[in-house]
XYZ file of C-alpha atoms in Angstrom:
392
model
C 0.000 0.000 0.000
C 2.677 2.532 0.264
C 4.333 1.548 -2.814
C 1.275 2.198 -4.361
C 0.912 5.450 -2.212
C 4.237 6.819 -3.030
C 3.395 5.523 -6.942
C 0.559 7.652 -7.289
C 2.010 10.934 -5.180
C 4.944 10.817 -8.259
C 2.320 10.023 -11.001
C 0.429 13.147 -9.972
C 3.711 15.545 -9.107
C 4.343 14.561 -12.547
C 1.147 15.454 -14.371
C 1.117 18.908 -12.086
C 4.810 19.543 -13.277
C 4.266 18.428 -16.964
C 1.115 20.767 -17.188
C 3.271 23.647 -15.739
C 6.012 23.194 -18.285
C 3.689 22.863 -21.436
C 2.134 26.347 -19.993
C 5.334 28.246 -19.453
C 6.596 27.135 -23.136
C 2.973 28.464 -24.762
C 3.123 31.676 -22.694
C 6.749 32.494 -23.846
C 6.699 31.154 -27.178
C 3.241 33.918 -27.450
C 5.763 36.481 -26.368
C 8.604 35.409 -28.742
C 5.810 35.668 -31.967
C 4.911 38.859 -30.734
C 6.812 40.412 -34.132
C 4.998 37.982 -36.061
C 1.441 38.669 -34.860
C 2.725 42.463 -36.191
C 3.623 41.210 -39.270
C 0.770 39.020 -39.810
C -1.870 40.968 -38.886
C -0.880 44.713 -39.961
C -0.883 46.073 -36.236
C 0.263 48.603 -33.912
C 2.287 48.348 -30.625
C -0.647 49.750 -28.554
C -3.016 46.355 -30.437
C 0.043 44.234 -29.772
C -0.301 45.531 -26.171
C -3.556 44.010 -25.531
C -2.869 40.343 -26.453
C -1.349 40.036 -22.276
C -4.324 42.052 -20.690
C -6.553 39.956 -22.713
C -5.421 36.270 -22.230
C -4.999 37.749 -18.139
C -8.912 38.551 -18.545
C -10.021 35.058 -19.771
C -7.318 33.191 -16.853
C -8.266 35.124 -13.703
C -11.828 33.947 -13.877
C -11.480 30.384 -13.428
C -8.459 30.866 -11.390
C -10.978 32.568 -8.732
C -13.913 30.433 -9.581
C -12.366 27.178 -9.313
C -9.631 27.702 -6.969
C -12.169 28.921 -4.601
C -14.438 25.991 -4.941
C -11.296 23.137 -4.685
C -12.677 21.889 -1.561
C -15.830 20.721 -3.277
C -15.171 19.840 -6.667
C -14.393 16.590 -8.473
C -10.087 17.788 -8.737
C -9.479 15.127 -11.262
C -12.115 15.684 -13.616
C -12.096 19.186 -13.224
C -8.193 19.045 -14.413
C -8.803 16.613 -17.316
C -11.156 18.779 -18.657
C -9.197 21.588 -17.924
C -6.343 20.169 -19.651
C -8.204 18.931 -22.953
C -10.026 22.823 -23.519
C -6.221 24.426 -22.991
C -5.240 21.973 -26.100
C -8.587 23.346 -28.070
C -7.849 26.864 -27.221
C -4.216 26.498 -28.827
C -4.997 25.073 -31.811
C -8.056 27.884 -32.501
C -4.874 30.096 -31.984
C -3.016 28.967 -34.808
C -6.240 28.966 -36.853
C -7.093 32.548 -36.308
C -8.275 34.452 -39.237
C -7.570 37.888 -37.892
C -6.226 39.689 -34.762
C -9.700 39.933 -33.584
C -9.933 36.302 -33.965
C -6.535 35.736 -32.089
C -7.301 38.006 -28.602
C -10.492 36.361 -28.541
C -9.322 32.713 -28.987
C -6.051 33.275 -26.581
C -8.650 34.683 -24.034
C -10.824 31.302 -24.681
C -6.922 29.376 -24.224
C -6.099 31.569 -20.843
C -9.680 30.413 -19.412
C -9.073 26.397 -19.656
C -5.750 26.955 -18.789
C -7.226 29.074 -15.672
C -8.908 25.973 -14.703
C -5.562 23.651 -14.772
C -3.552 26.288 -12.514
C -6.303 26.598 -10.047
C -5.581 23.210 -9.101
C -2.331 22.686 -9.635
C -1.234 23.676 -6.457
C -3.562 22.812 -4.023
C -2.524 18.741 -5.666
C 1.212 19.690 -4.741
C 0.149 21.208 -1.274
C -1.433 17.922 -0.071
C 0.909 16.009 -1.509
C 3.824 16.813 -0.127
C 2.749 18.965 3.214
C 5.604 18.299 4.763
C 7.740 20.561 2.020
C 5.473 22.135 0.230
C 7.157 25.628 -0.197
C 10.287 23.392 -1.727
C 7.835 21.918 -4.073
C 6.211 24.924 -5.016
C 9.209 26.112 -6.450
C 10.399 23.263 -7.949
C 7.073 23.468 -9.714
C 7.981 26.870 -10.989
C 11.453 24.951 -12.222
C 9.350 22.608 -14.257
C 7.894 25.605 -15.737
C 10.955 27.694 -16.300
C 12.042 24.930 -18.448
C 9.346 25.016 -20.731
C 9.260 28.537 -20.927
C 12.908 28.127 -21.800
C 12.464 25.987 -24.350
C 9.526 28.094 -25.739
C 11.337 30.718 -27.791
C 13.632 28.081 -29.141
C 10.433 26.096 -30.583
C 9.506 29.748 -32.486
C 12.868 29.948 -33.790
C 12.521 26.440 -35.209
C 9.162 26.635 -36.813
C 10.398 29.967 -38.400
C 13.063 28.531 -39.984
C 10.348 25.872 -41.436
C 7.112 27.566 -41.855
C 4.762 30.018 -40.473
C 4.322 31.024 -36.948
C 0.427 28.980 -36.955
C 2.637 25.792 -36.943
C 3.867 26.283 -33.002
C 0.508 26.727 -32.009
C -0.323 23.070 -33.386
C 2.578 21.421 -31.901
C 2.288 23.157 -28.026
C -1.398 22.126 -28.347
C -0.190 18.341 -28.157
C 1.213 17.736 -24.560
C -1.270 19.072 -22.506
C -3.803 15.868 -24.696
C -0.985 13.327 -23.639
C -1.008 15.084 -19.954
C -4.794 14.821 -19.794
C -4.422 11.040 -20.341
C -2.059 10.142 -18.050
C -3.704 12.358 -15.540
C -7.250 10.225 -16.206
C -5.744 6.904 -16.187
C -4.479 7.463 -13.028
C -5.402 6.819 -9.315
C -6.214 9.682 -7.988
C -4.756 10.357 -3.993
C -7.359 10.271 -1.403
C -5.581 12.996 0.845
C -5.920 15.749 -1.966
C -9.276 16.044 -1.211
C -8.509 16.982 2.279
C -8.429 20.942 0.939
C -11.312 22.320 2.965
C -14.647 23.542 1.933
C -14.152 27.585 1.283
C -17.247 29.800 1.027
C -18.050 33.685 0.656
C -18.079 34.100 4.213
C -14.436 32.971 4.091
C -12.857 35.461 1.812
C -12.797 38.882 4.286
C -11.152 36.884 7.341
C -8.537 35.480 4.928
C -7.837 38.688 3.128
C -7.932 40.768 6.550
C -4.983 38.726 7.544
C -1.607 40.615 7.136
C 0.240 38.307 5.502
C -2.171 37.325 2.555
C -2.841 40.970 1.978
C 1.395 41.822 1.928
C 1.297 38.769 -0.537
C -0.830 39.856 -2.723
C 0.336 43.548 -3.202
C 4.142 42.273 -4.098
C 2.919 40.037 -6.466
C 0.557 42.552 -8.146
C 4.125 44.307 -8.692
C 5.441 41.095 -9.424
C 3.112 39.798 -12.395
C 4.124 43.377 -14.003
C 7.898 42.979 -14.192
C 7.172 39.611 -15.515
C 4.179 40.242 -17.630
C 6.571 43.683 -19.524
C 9.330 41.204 -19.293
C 7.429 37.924 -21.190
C 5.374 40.673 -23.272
C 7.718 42.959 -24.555
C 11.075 42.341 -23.827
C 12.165 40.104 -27.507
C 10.563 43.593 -28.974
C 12.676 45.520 -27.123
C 15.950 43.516 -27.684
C 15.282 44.081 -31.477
C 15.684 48.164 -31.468
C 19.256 47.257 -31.327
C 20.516 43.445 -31.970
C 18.895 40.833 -34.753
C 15.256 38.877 -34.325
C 17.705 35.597 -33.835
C 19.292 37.370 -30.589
C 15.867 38.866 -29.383
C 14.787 35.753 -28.873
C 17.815 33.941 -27.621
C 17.593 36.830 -24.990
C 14.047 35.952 -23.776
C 15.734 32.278 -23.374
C 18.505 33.097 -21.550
C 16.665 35.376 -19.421
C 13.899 32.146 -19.081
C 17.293 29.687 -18.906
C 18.267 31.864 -15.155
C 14.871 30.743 -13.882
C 15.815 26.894 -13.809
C 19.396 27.201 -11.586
C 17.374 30.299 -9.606
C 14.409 28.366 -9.013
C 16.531 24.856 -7.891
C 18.320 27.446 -5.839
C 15.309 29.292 -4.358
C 13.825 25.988 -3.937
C 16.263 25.030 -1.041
C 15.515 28.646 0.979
C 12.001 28.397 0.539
C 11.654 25.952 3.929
C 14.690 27.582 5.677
C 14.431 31.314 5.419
C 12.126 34.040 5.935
C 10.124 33.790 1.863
C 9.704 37.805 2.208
C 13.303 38.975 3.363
C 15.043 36.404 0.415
C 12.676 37.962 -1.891
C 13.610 41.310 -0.560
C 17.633 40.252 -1.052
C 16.807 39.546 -4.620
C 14.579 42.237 -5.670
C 17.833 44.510 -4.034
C 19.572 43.047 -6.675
C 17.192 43.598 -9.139
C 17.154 46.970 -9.105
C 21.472 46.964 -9.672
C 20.716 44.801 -12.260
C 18.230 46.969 -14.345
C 20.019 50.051 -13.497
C 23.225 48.854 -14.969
C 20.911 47.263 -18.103
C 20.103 50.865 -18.588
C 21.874 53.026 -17.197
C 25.156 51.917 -18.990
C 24.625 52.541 -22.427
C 25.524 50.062 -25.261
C 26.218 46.896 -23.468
C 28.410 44.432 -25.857
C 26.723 41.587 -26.766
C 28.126 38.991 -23.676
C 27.770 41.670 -20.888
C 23.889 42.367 -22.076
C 23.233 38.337 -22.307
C 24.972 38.104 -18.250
C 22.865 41.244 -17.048
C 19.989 39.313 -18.715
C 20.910 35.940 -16.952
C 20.776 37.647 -13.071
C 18.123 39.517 -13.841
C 15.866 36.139 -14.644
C 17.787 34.257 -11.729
C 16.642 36.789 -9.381
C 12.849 37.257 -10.372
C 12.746 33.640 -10.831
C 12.330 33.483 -6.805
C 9.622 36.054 -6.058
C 6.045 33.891 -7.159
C 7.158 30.914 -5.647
C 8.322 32.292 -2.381
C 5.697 34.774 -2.111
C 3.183 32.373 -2.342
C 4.844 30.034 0.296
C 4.385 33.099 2.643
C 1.052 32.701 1.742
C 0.331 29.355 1.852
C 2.074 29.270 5.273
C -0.614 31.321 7.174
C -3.624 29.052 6.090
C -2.285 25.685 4.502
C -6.029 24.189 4.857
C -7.363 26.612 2.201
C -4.619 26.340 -0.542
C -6.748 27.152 -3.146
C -8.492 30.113 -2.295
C -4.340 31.378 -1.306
C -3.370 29.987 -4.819
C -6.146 32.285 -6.292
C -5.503 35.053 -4.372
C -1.929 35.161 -5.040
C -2.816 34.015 -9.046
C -4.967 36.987 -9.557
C -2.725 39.380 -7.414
C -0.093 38.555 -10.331
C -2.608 38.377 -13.359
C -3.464 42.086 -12.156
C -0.190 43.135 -12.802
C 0.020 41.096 -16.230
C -3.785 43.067 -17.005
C -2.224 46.463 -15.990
C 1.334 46.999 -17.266
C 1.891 45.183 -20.460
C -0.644 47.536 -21.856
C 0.688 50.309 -20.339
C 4.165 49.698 -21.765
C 2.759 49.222 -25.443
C 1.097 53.429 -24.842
C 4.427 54.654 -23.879
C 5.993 52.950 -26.536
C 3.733 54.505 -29.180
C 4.344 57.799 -27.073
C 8.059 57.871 -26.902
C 10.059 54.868 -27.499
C 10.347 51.385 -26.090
C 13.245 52.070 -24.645
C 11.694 54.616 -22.161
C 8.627 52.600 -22.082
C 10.849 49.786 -20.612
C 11.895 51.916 -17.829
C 8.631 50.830 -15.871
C 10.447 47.986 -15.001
C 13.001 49.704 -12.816
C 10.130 51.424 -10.973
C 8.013 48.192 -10.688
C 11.312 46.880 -8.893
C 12.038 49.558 -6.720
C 8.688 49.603 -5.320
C 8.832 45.907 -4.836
C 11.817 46.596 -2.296
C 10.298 49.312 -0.612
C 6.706 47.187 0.026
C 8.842 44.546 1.611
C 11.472 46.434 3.123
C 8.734 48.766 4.811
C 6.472 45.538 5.985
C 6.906 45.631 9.543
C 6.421 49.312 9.753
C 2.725 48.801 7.484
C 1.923 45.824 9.590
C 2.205 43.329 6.672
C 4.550 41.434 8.247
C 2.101 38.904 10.471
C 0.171 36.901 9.827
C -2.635 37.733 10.889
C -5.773 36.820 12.785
């Protein structure tokens, strides 16, 4: 019986982490085709700006809906389905007609896929209770690797057709993941998430710690959102397409080694003050991307690595800070922290695609360095707020 136990815990960390990794490589490979969407579709940056705040529309939905109601719903079915209508929405993607056609059917993609990542976590938390904030990151790994790999997949189907054809292929995992996931056992103890209702949601947002949570990641899902949106655009005002998008990989590459790292402080340190540490560095790391002035080629590729390494770390820990204050109601903390980001990812992406149509996108850019600054000051300043506890 514990074979079998321990058999279906690493069938099911498997089927969250596979899931993860397909999402991270359609999210980034979106980014990297962000020139061909132009191309294709005769747009302008402010258009191209509302392909982020559109998919965030359709995902934040069913992250709230369904993370909320964990405790009572059916969590394998729930996912398989999930799982199946992310594939759907990604091929509909590669079939769109027009850009009108293409917001609407990545909104349609970023709902299913709402569904999947509303659960996701809540699985790993009852899983493995006894490390959970290790796991979450690793989780974050398994999607820093697919998000890795996603620009690399654009630059292949470049080279041997048109952008549609990525769209087909990323569509295929998550059908393979939705069989494994419904030919297997599913653990008993998952379903030990507790039943959440409306009355639930002011007492768990009063508490300190869920509110300080939710604020740094609302800065966080904007460095990352301008970052994944815009920052393969950006890279092109002054090296080749090929490089732009080799950027966005290495910057993706730093999450793996920074989330394997993170992984290992996530139990043993304070989640806020690491993040705190690395958004310090951060804001070095942006001022020196531009403040110096025509970085060579190697220097702009390092400053790209350690800026990735450190953002890899804020989610992830964040959300163990979360998760730590009420480890019975997962989900609901999973949404909360999920739509925290996806406000950010609504909010700024758009925001950077005005300024660039106003100035440049090289200004526009510079929203980053004030996202990050902020960051430090929210955390920094958390015991004088009173973010710091946790709460009642």
């Amino acid at each position: 019986m514990a074979a079998t136990d321990a058999r279906t815990r690493r069938v099911w960390t498997a089927v969250v982490f596979l899931a993860v990794a397909a999402g991270g490589a359609a999210l980034q490979a979106r980014g990297a085709l962000v020139p061909s969407f132009q191309t294709a579709f005769t747009v302008s940056e402010s258009q191209l700006g509302l392909i982020t705040p559109l998919g965030t529309i359709g995902f934040v939905g069913p992250v709230v809906i369904v993370g909320m109601l964990a405790g009572r719903l059916d969590i394998k079915r729930t996912l398989v389905v999930g799982l199946v209508l992310t594939s759907a929405g990604l091929v509909l993607i590669g079939l769109a007609p027009s850009f009108v056609a293409l917001l609407a059917f990545v909104a349609v993609q970023s709902a299913a896929l709402g569904i999947v990542r509303a659960l996701d976590r809540p699985i790993l938390s009852h899983l493995h209770p006894e490390n959970r904030g290790r796991m979450f990151s690793l989780e974050t790994m398994s999607w820093a690797v697919g998000a890795t790999l996603g620009p690399f997949l654009v630059t292949w189907v470049l080279t041997v057709g048109e952008w549609r054809l990525t769209y087909y292929l990323l569509g295929l995992p998550y059908l393979v993941i939705a069989v494994l996931a419904w030919r297997s056992d599913f653990p008993d103890h998952v379903t030990s998430e507790r039943s959440f209702s409306r009355e639930d949601f002011r007492p768990l947002l009063s508490r300190p710690t869920i509110l300080g949570m939710g604020l740094a990641l609302i800065l966080v899902g904007g460095i990352e959102s301008t970052i994944f949106s815009w920052f393969p655009y950006y890279v092109t005002q002054f090296l080749p397409r090929s490089a732009a998008n080799l950027a966005l990989s290495i910057y993706l590459a730093a999450y793996v080694p920074g989330r394997l790292g993170f992984s290992f402080l996530a139990d043993r340190a304070s989640p806020p003050d690491v993040v705190l540490v690395a958004a310090t560095a951060l804001v070095a790391l942006l001022g020196v991307l531009f403040g110096a002035g025509g970085l060579g080629r190697l220097p702009f590729f390092a400053v790209t690595f350690g800026i990735g390494f450190f953002v890899s770390g804020f989610f992830p820990l964040l959300l163990t800070w979360g998760v730590a204050v009420a480890p019975d109601y997962t989900g609901p903390v999973n949404a909360v922290a999920m739509v925290s980001t996806q406000v950010g990812f609504l909010i700024v992406p758009a925001a950077v695609g005005v300024l660039a149509d106003v100035y440049s996108i090289g200004q526009a850019m510079l929203v980053l360095l004030g996202l990050a600054v902020c960051l430090v000051a929210l955390l920094g300043g958390r015991r004088v707020t009173g973010l710091a506890g946790s709460g009642p």
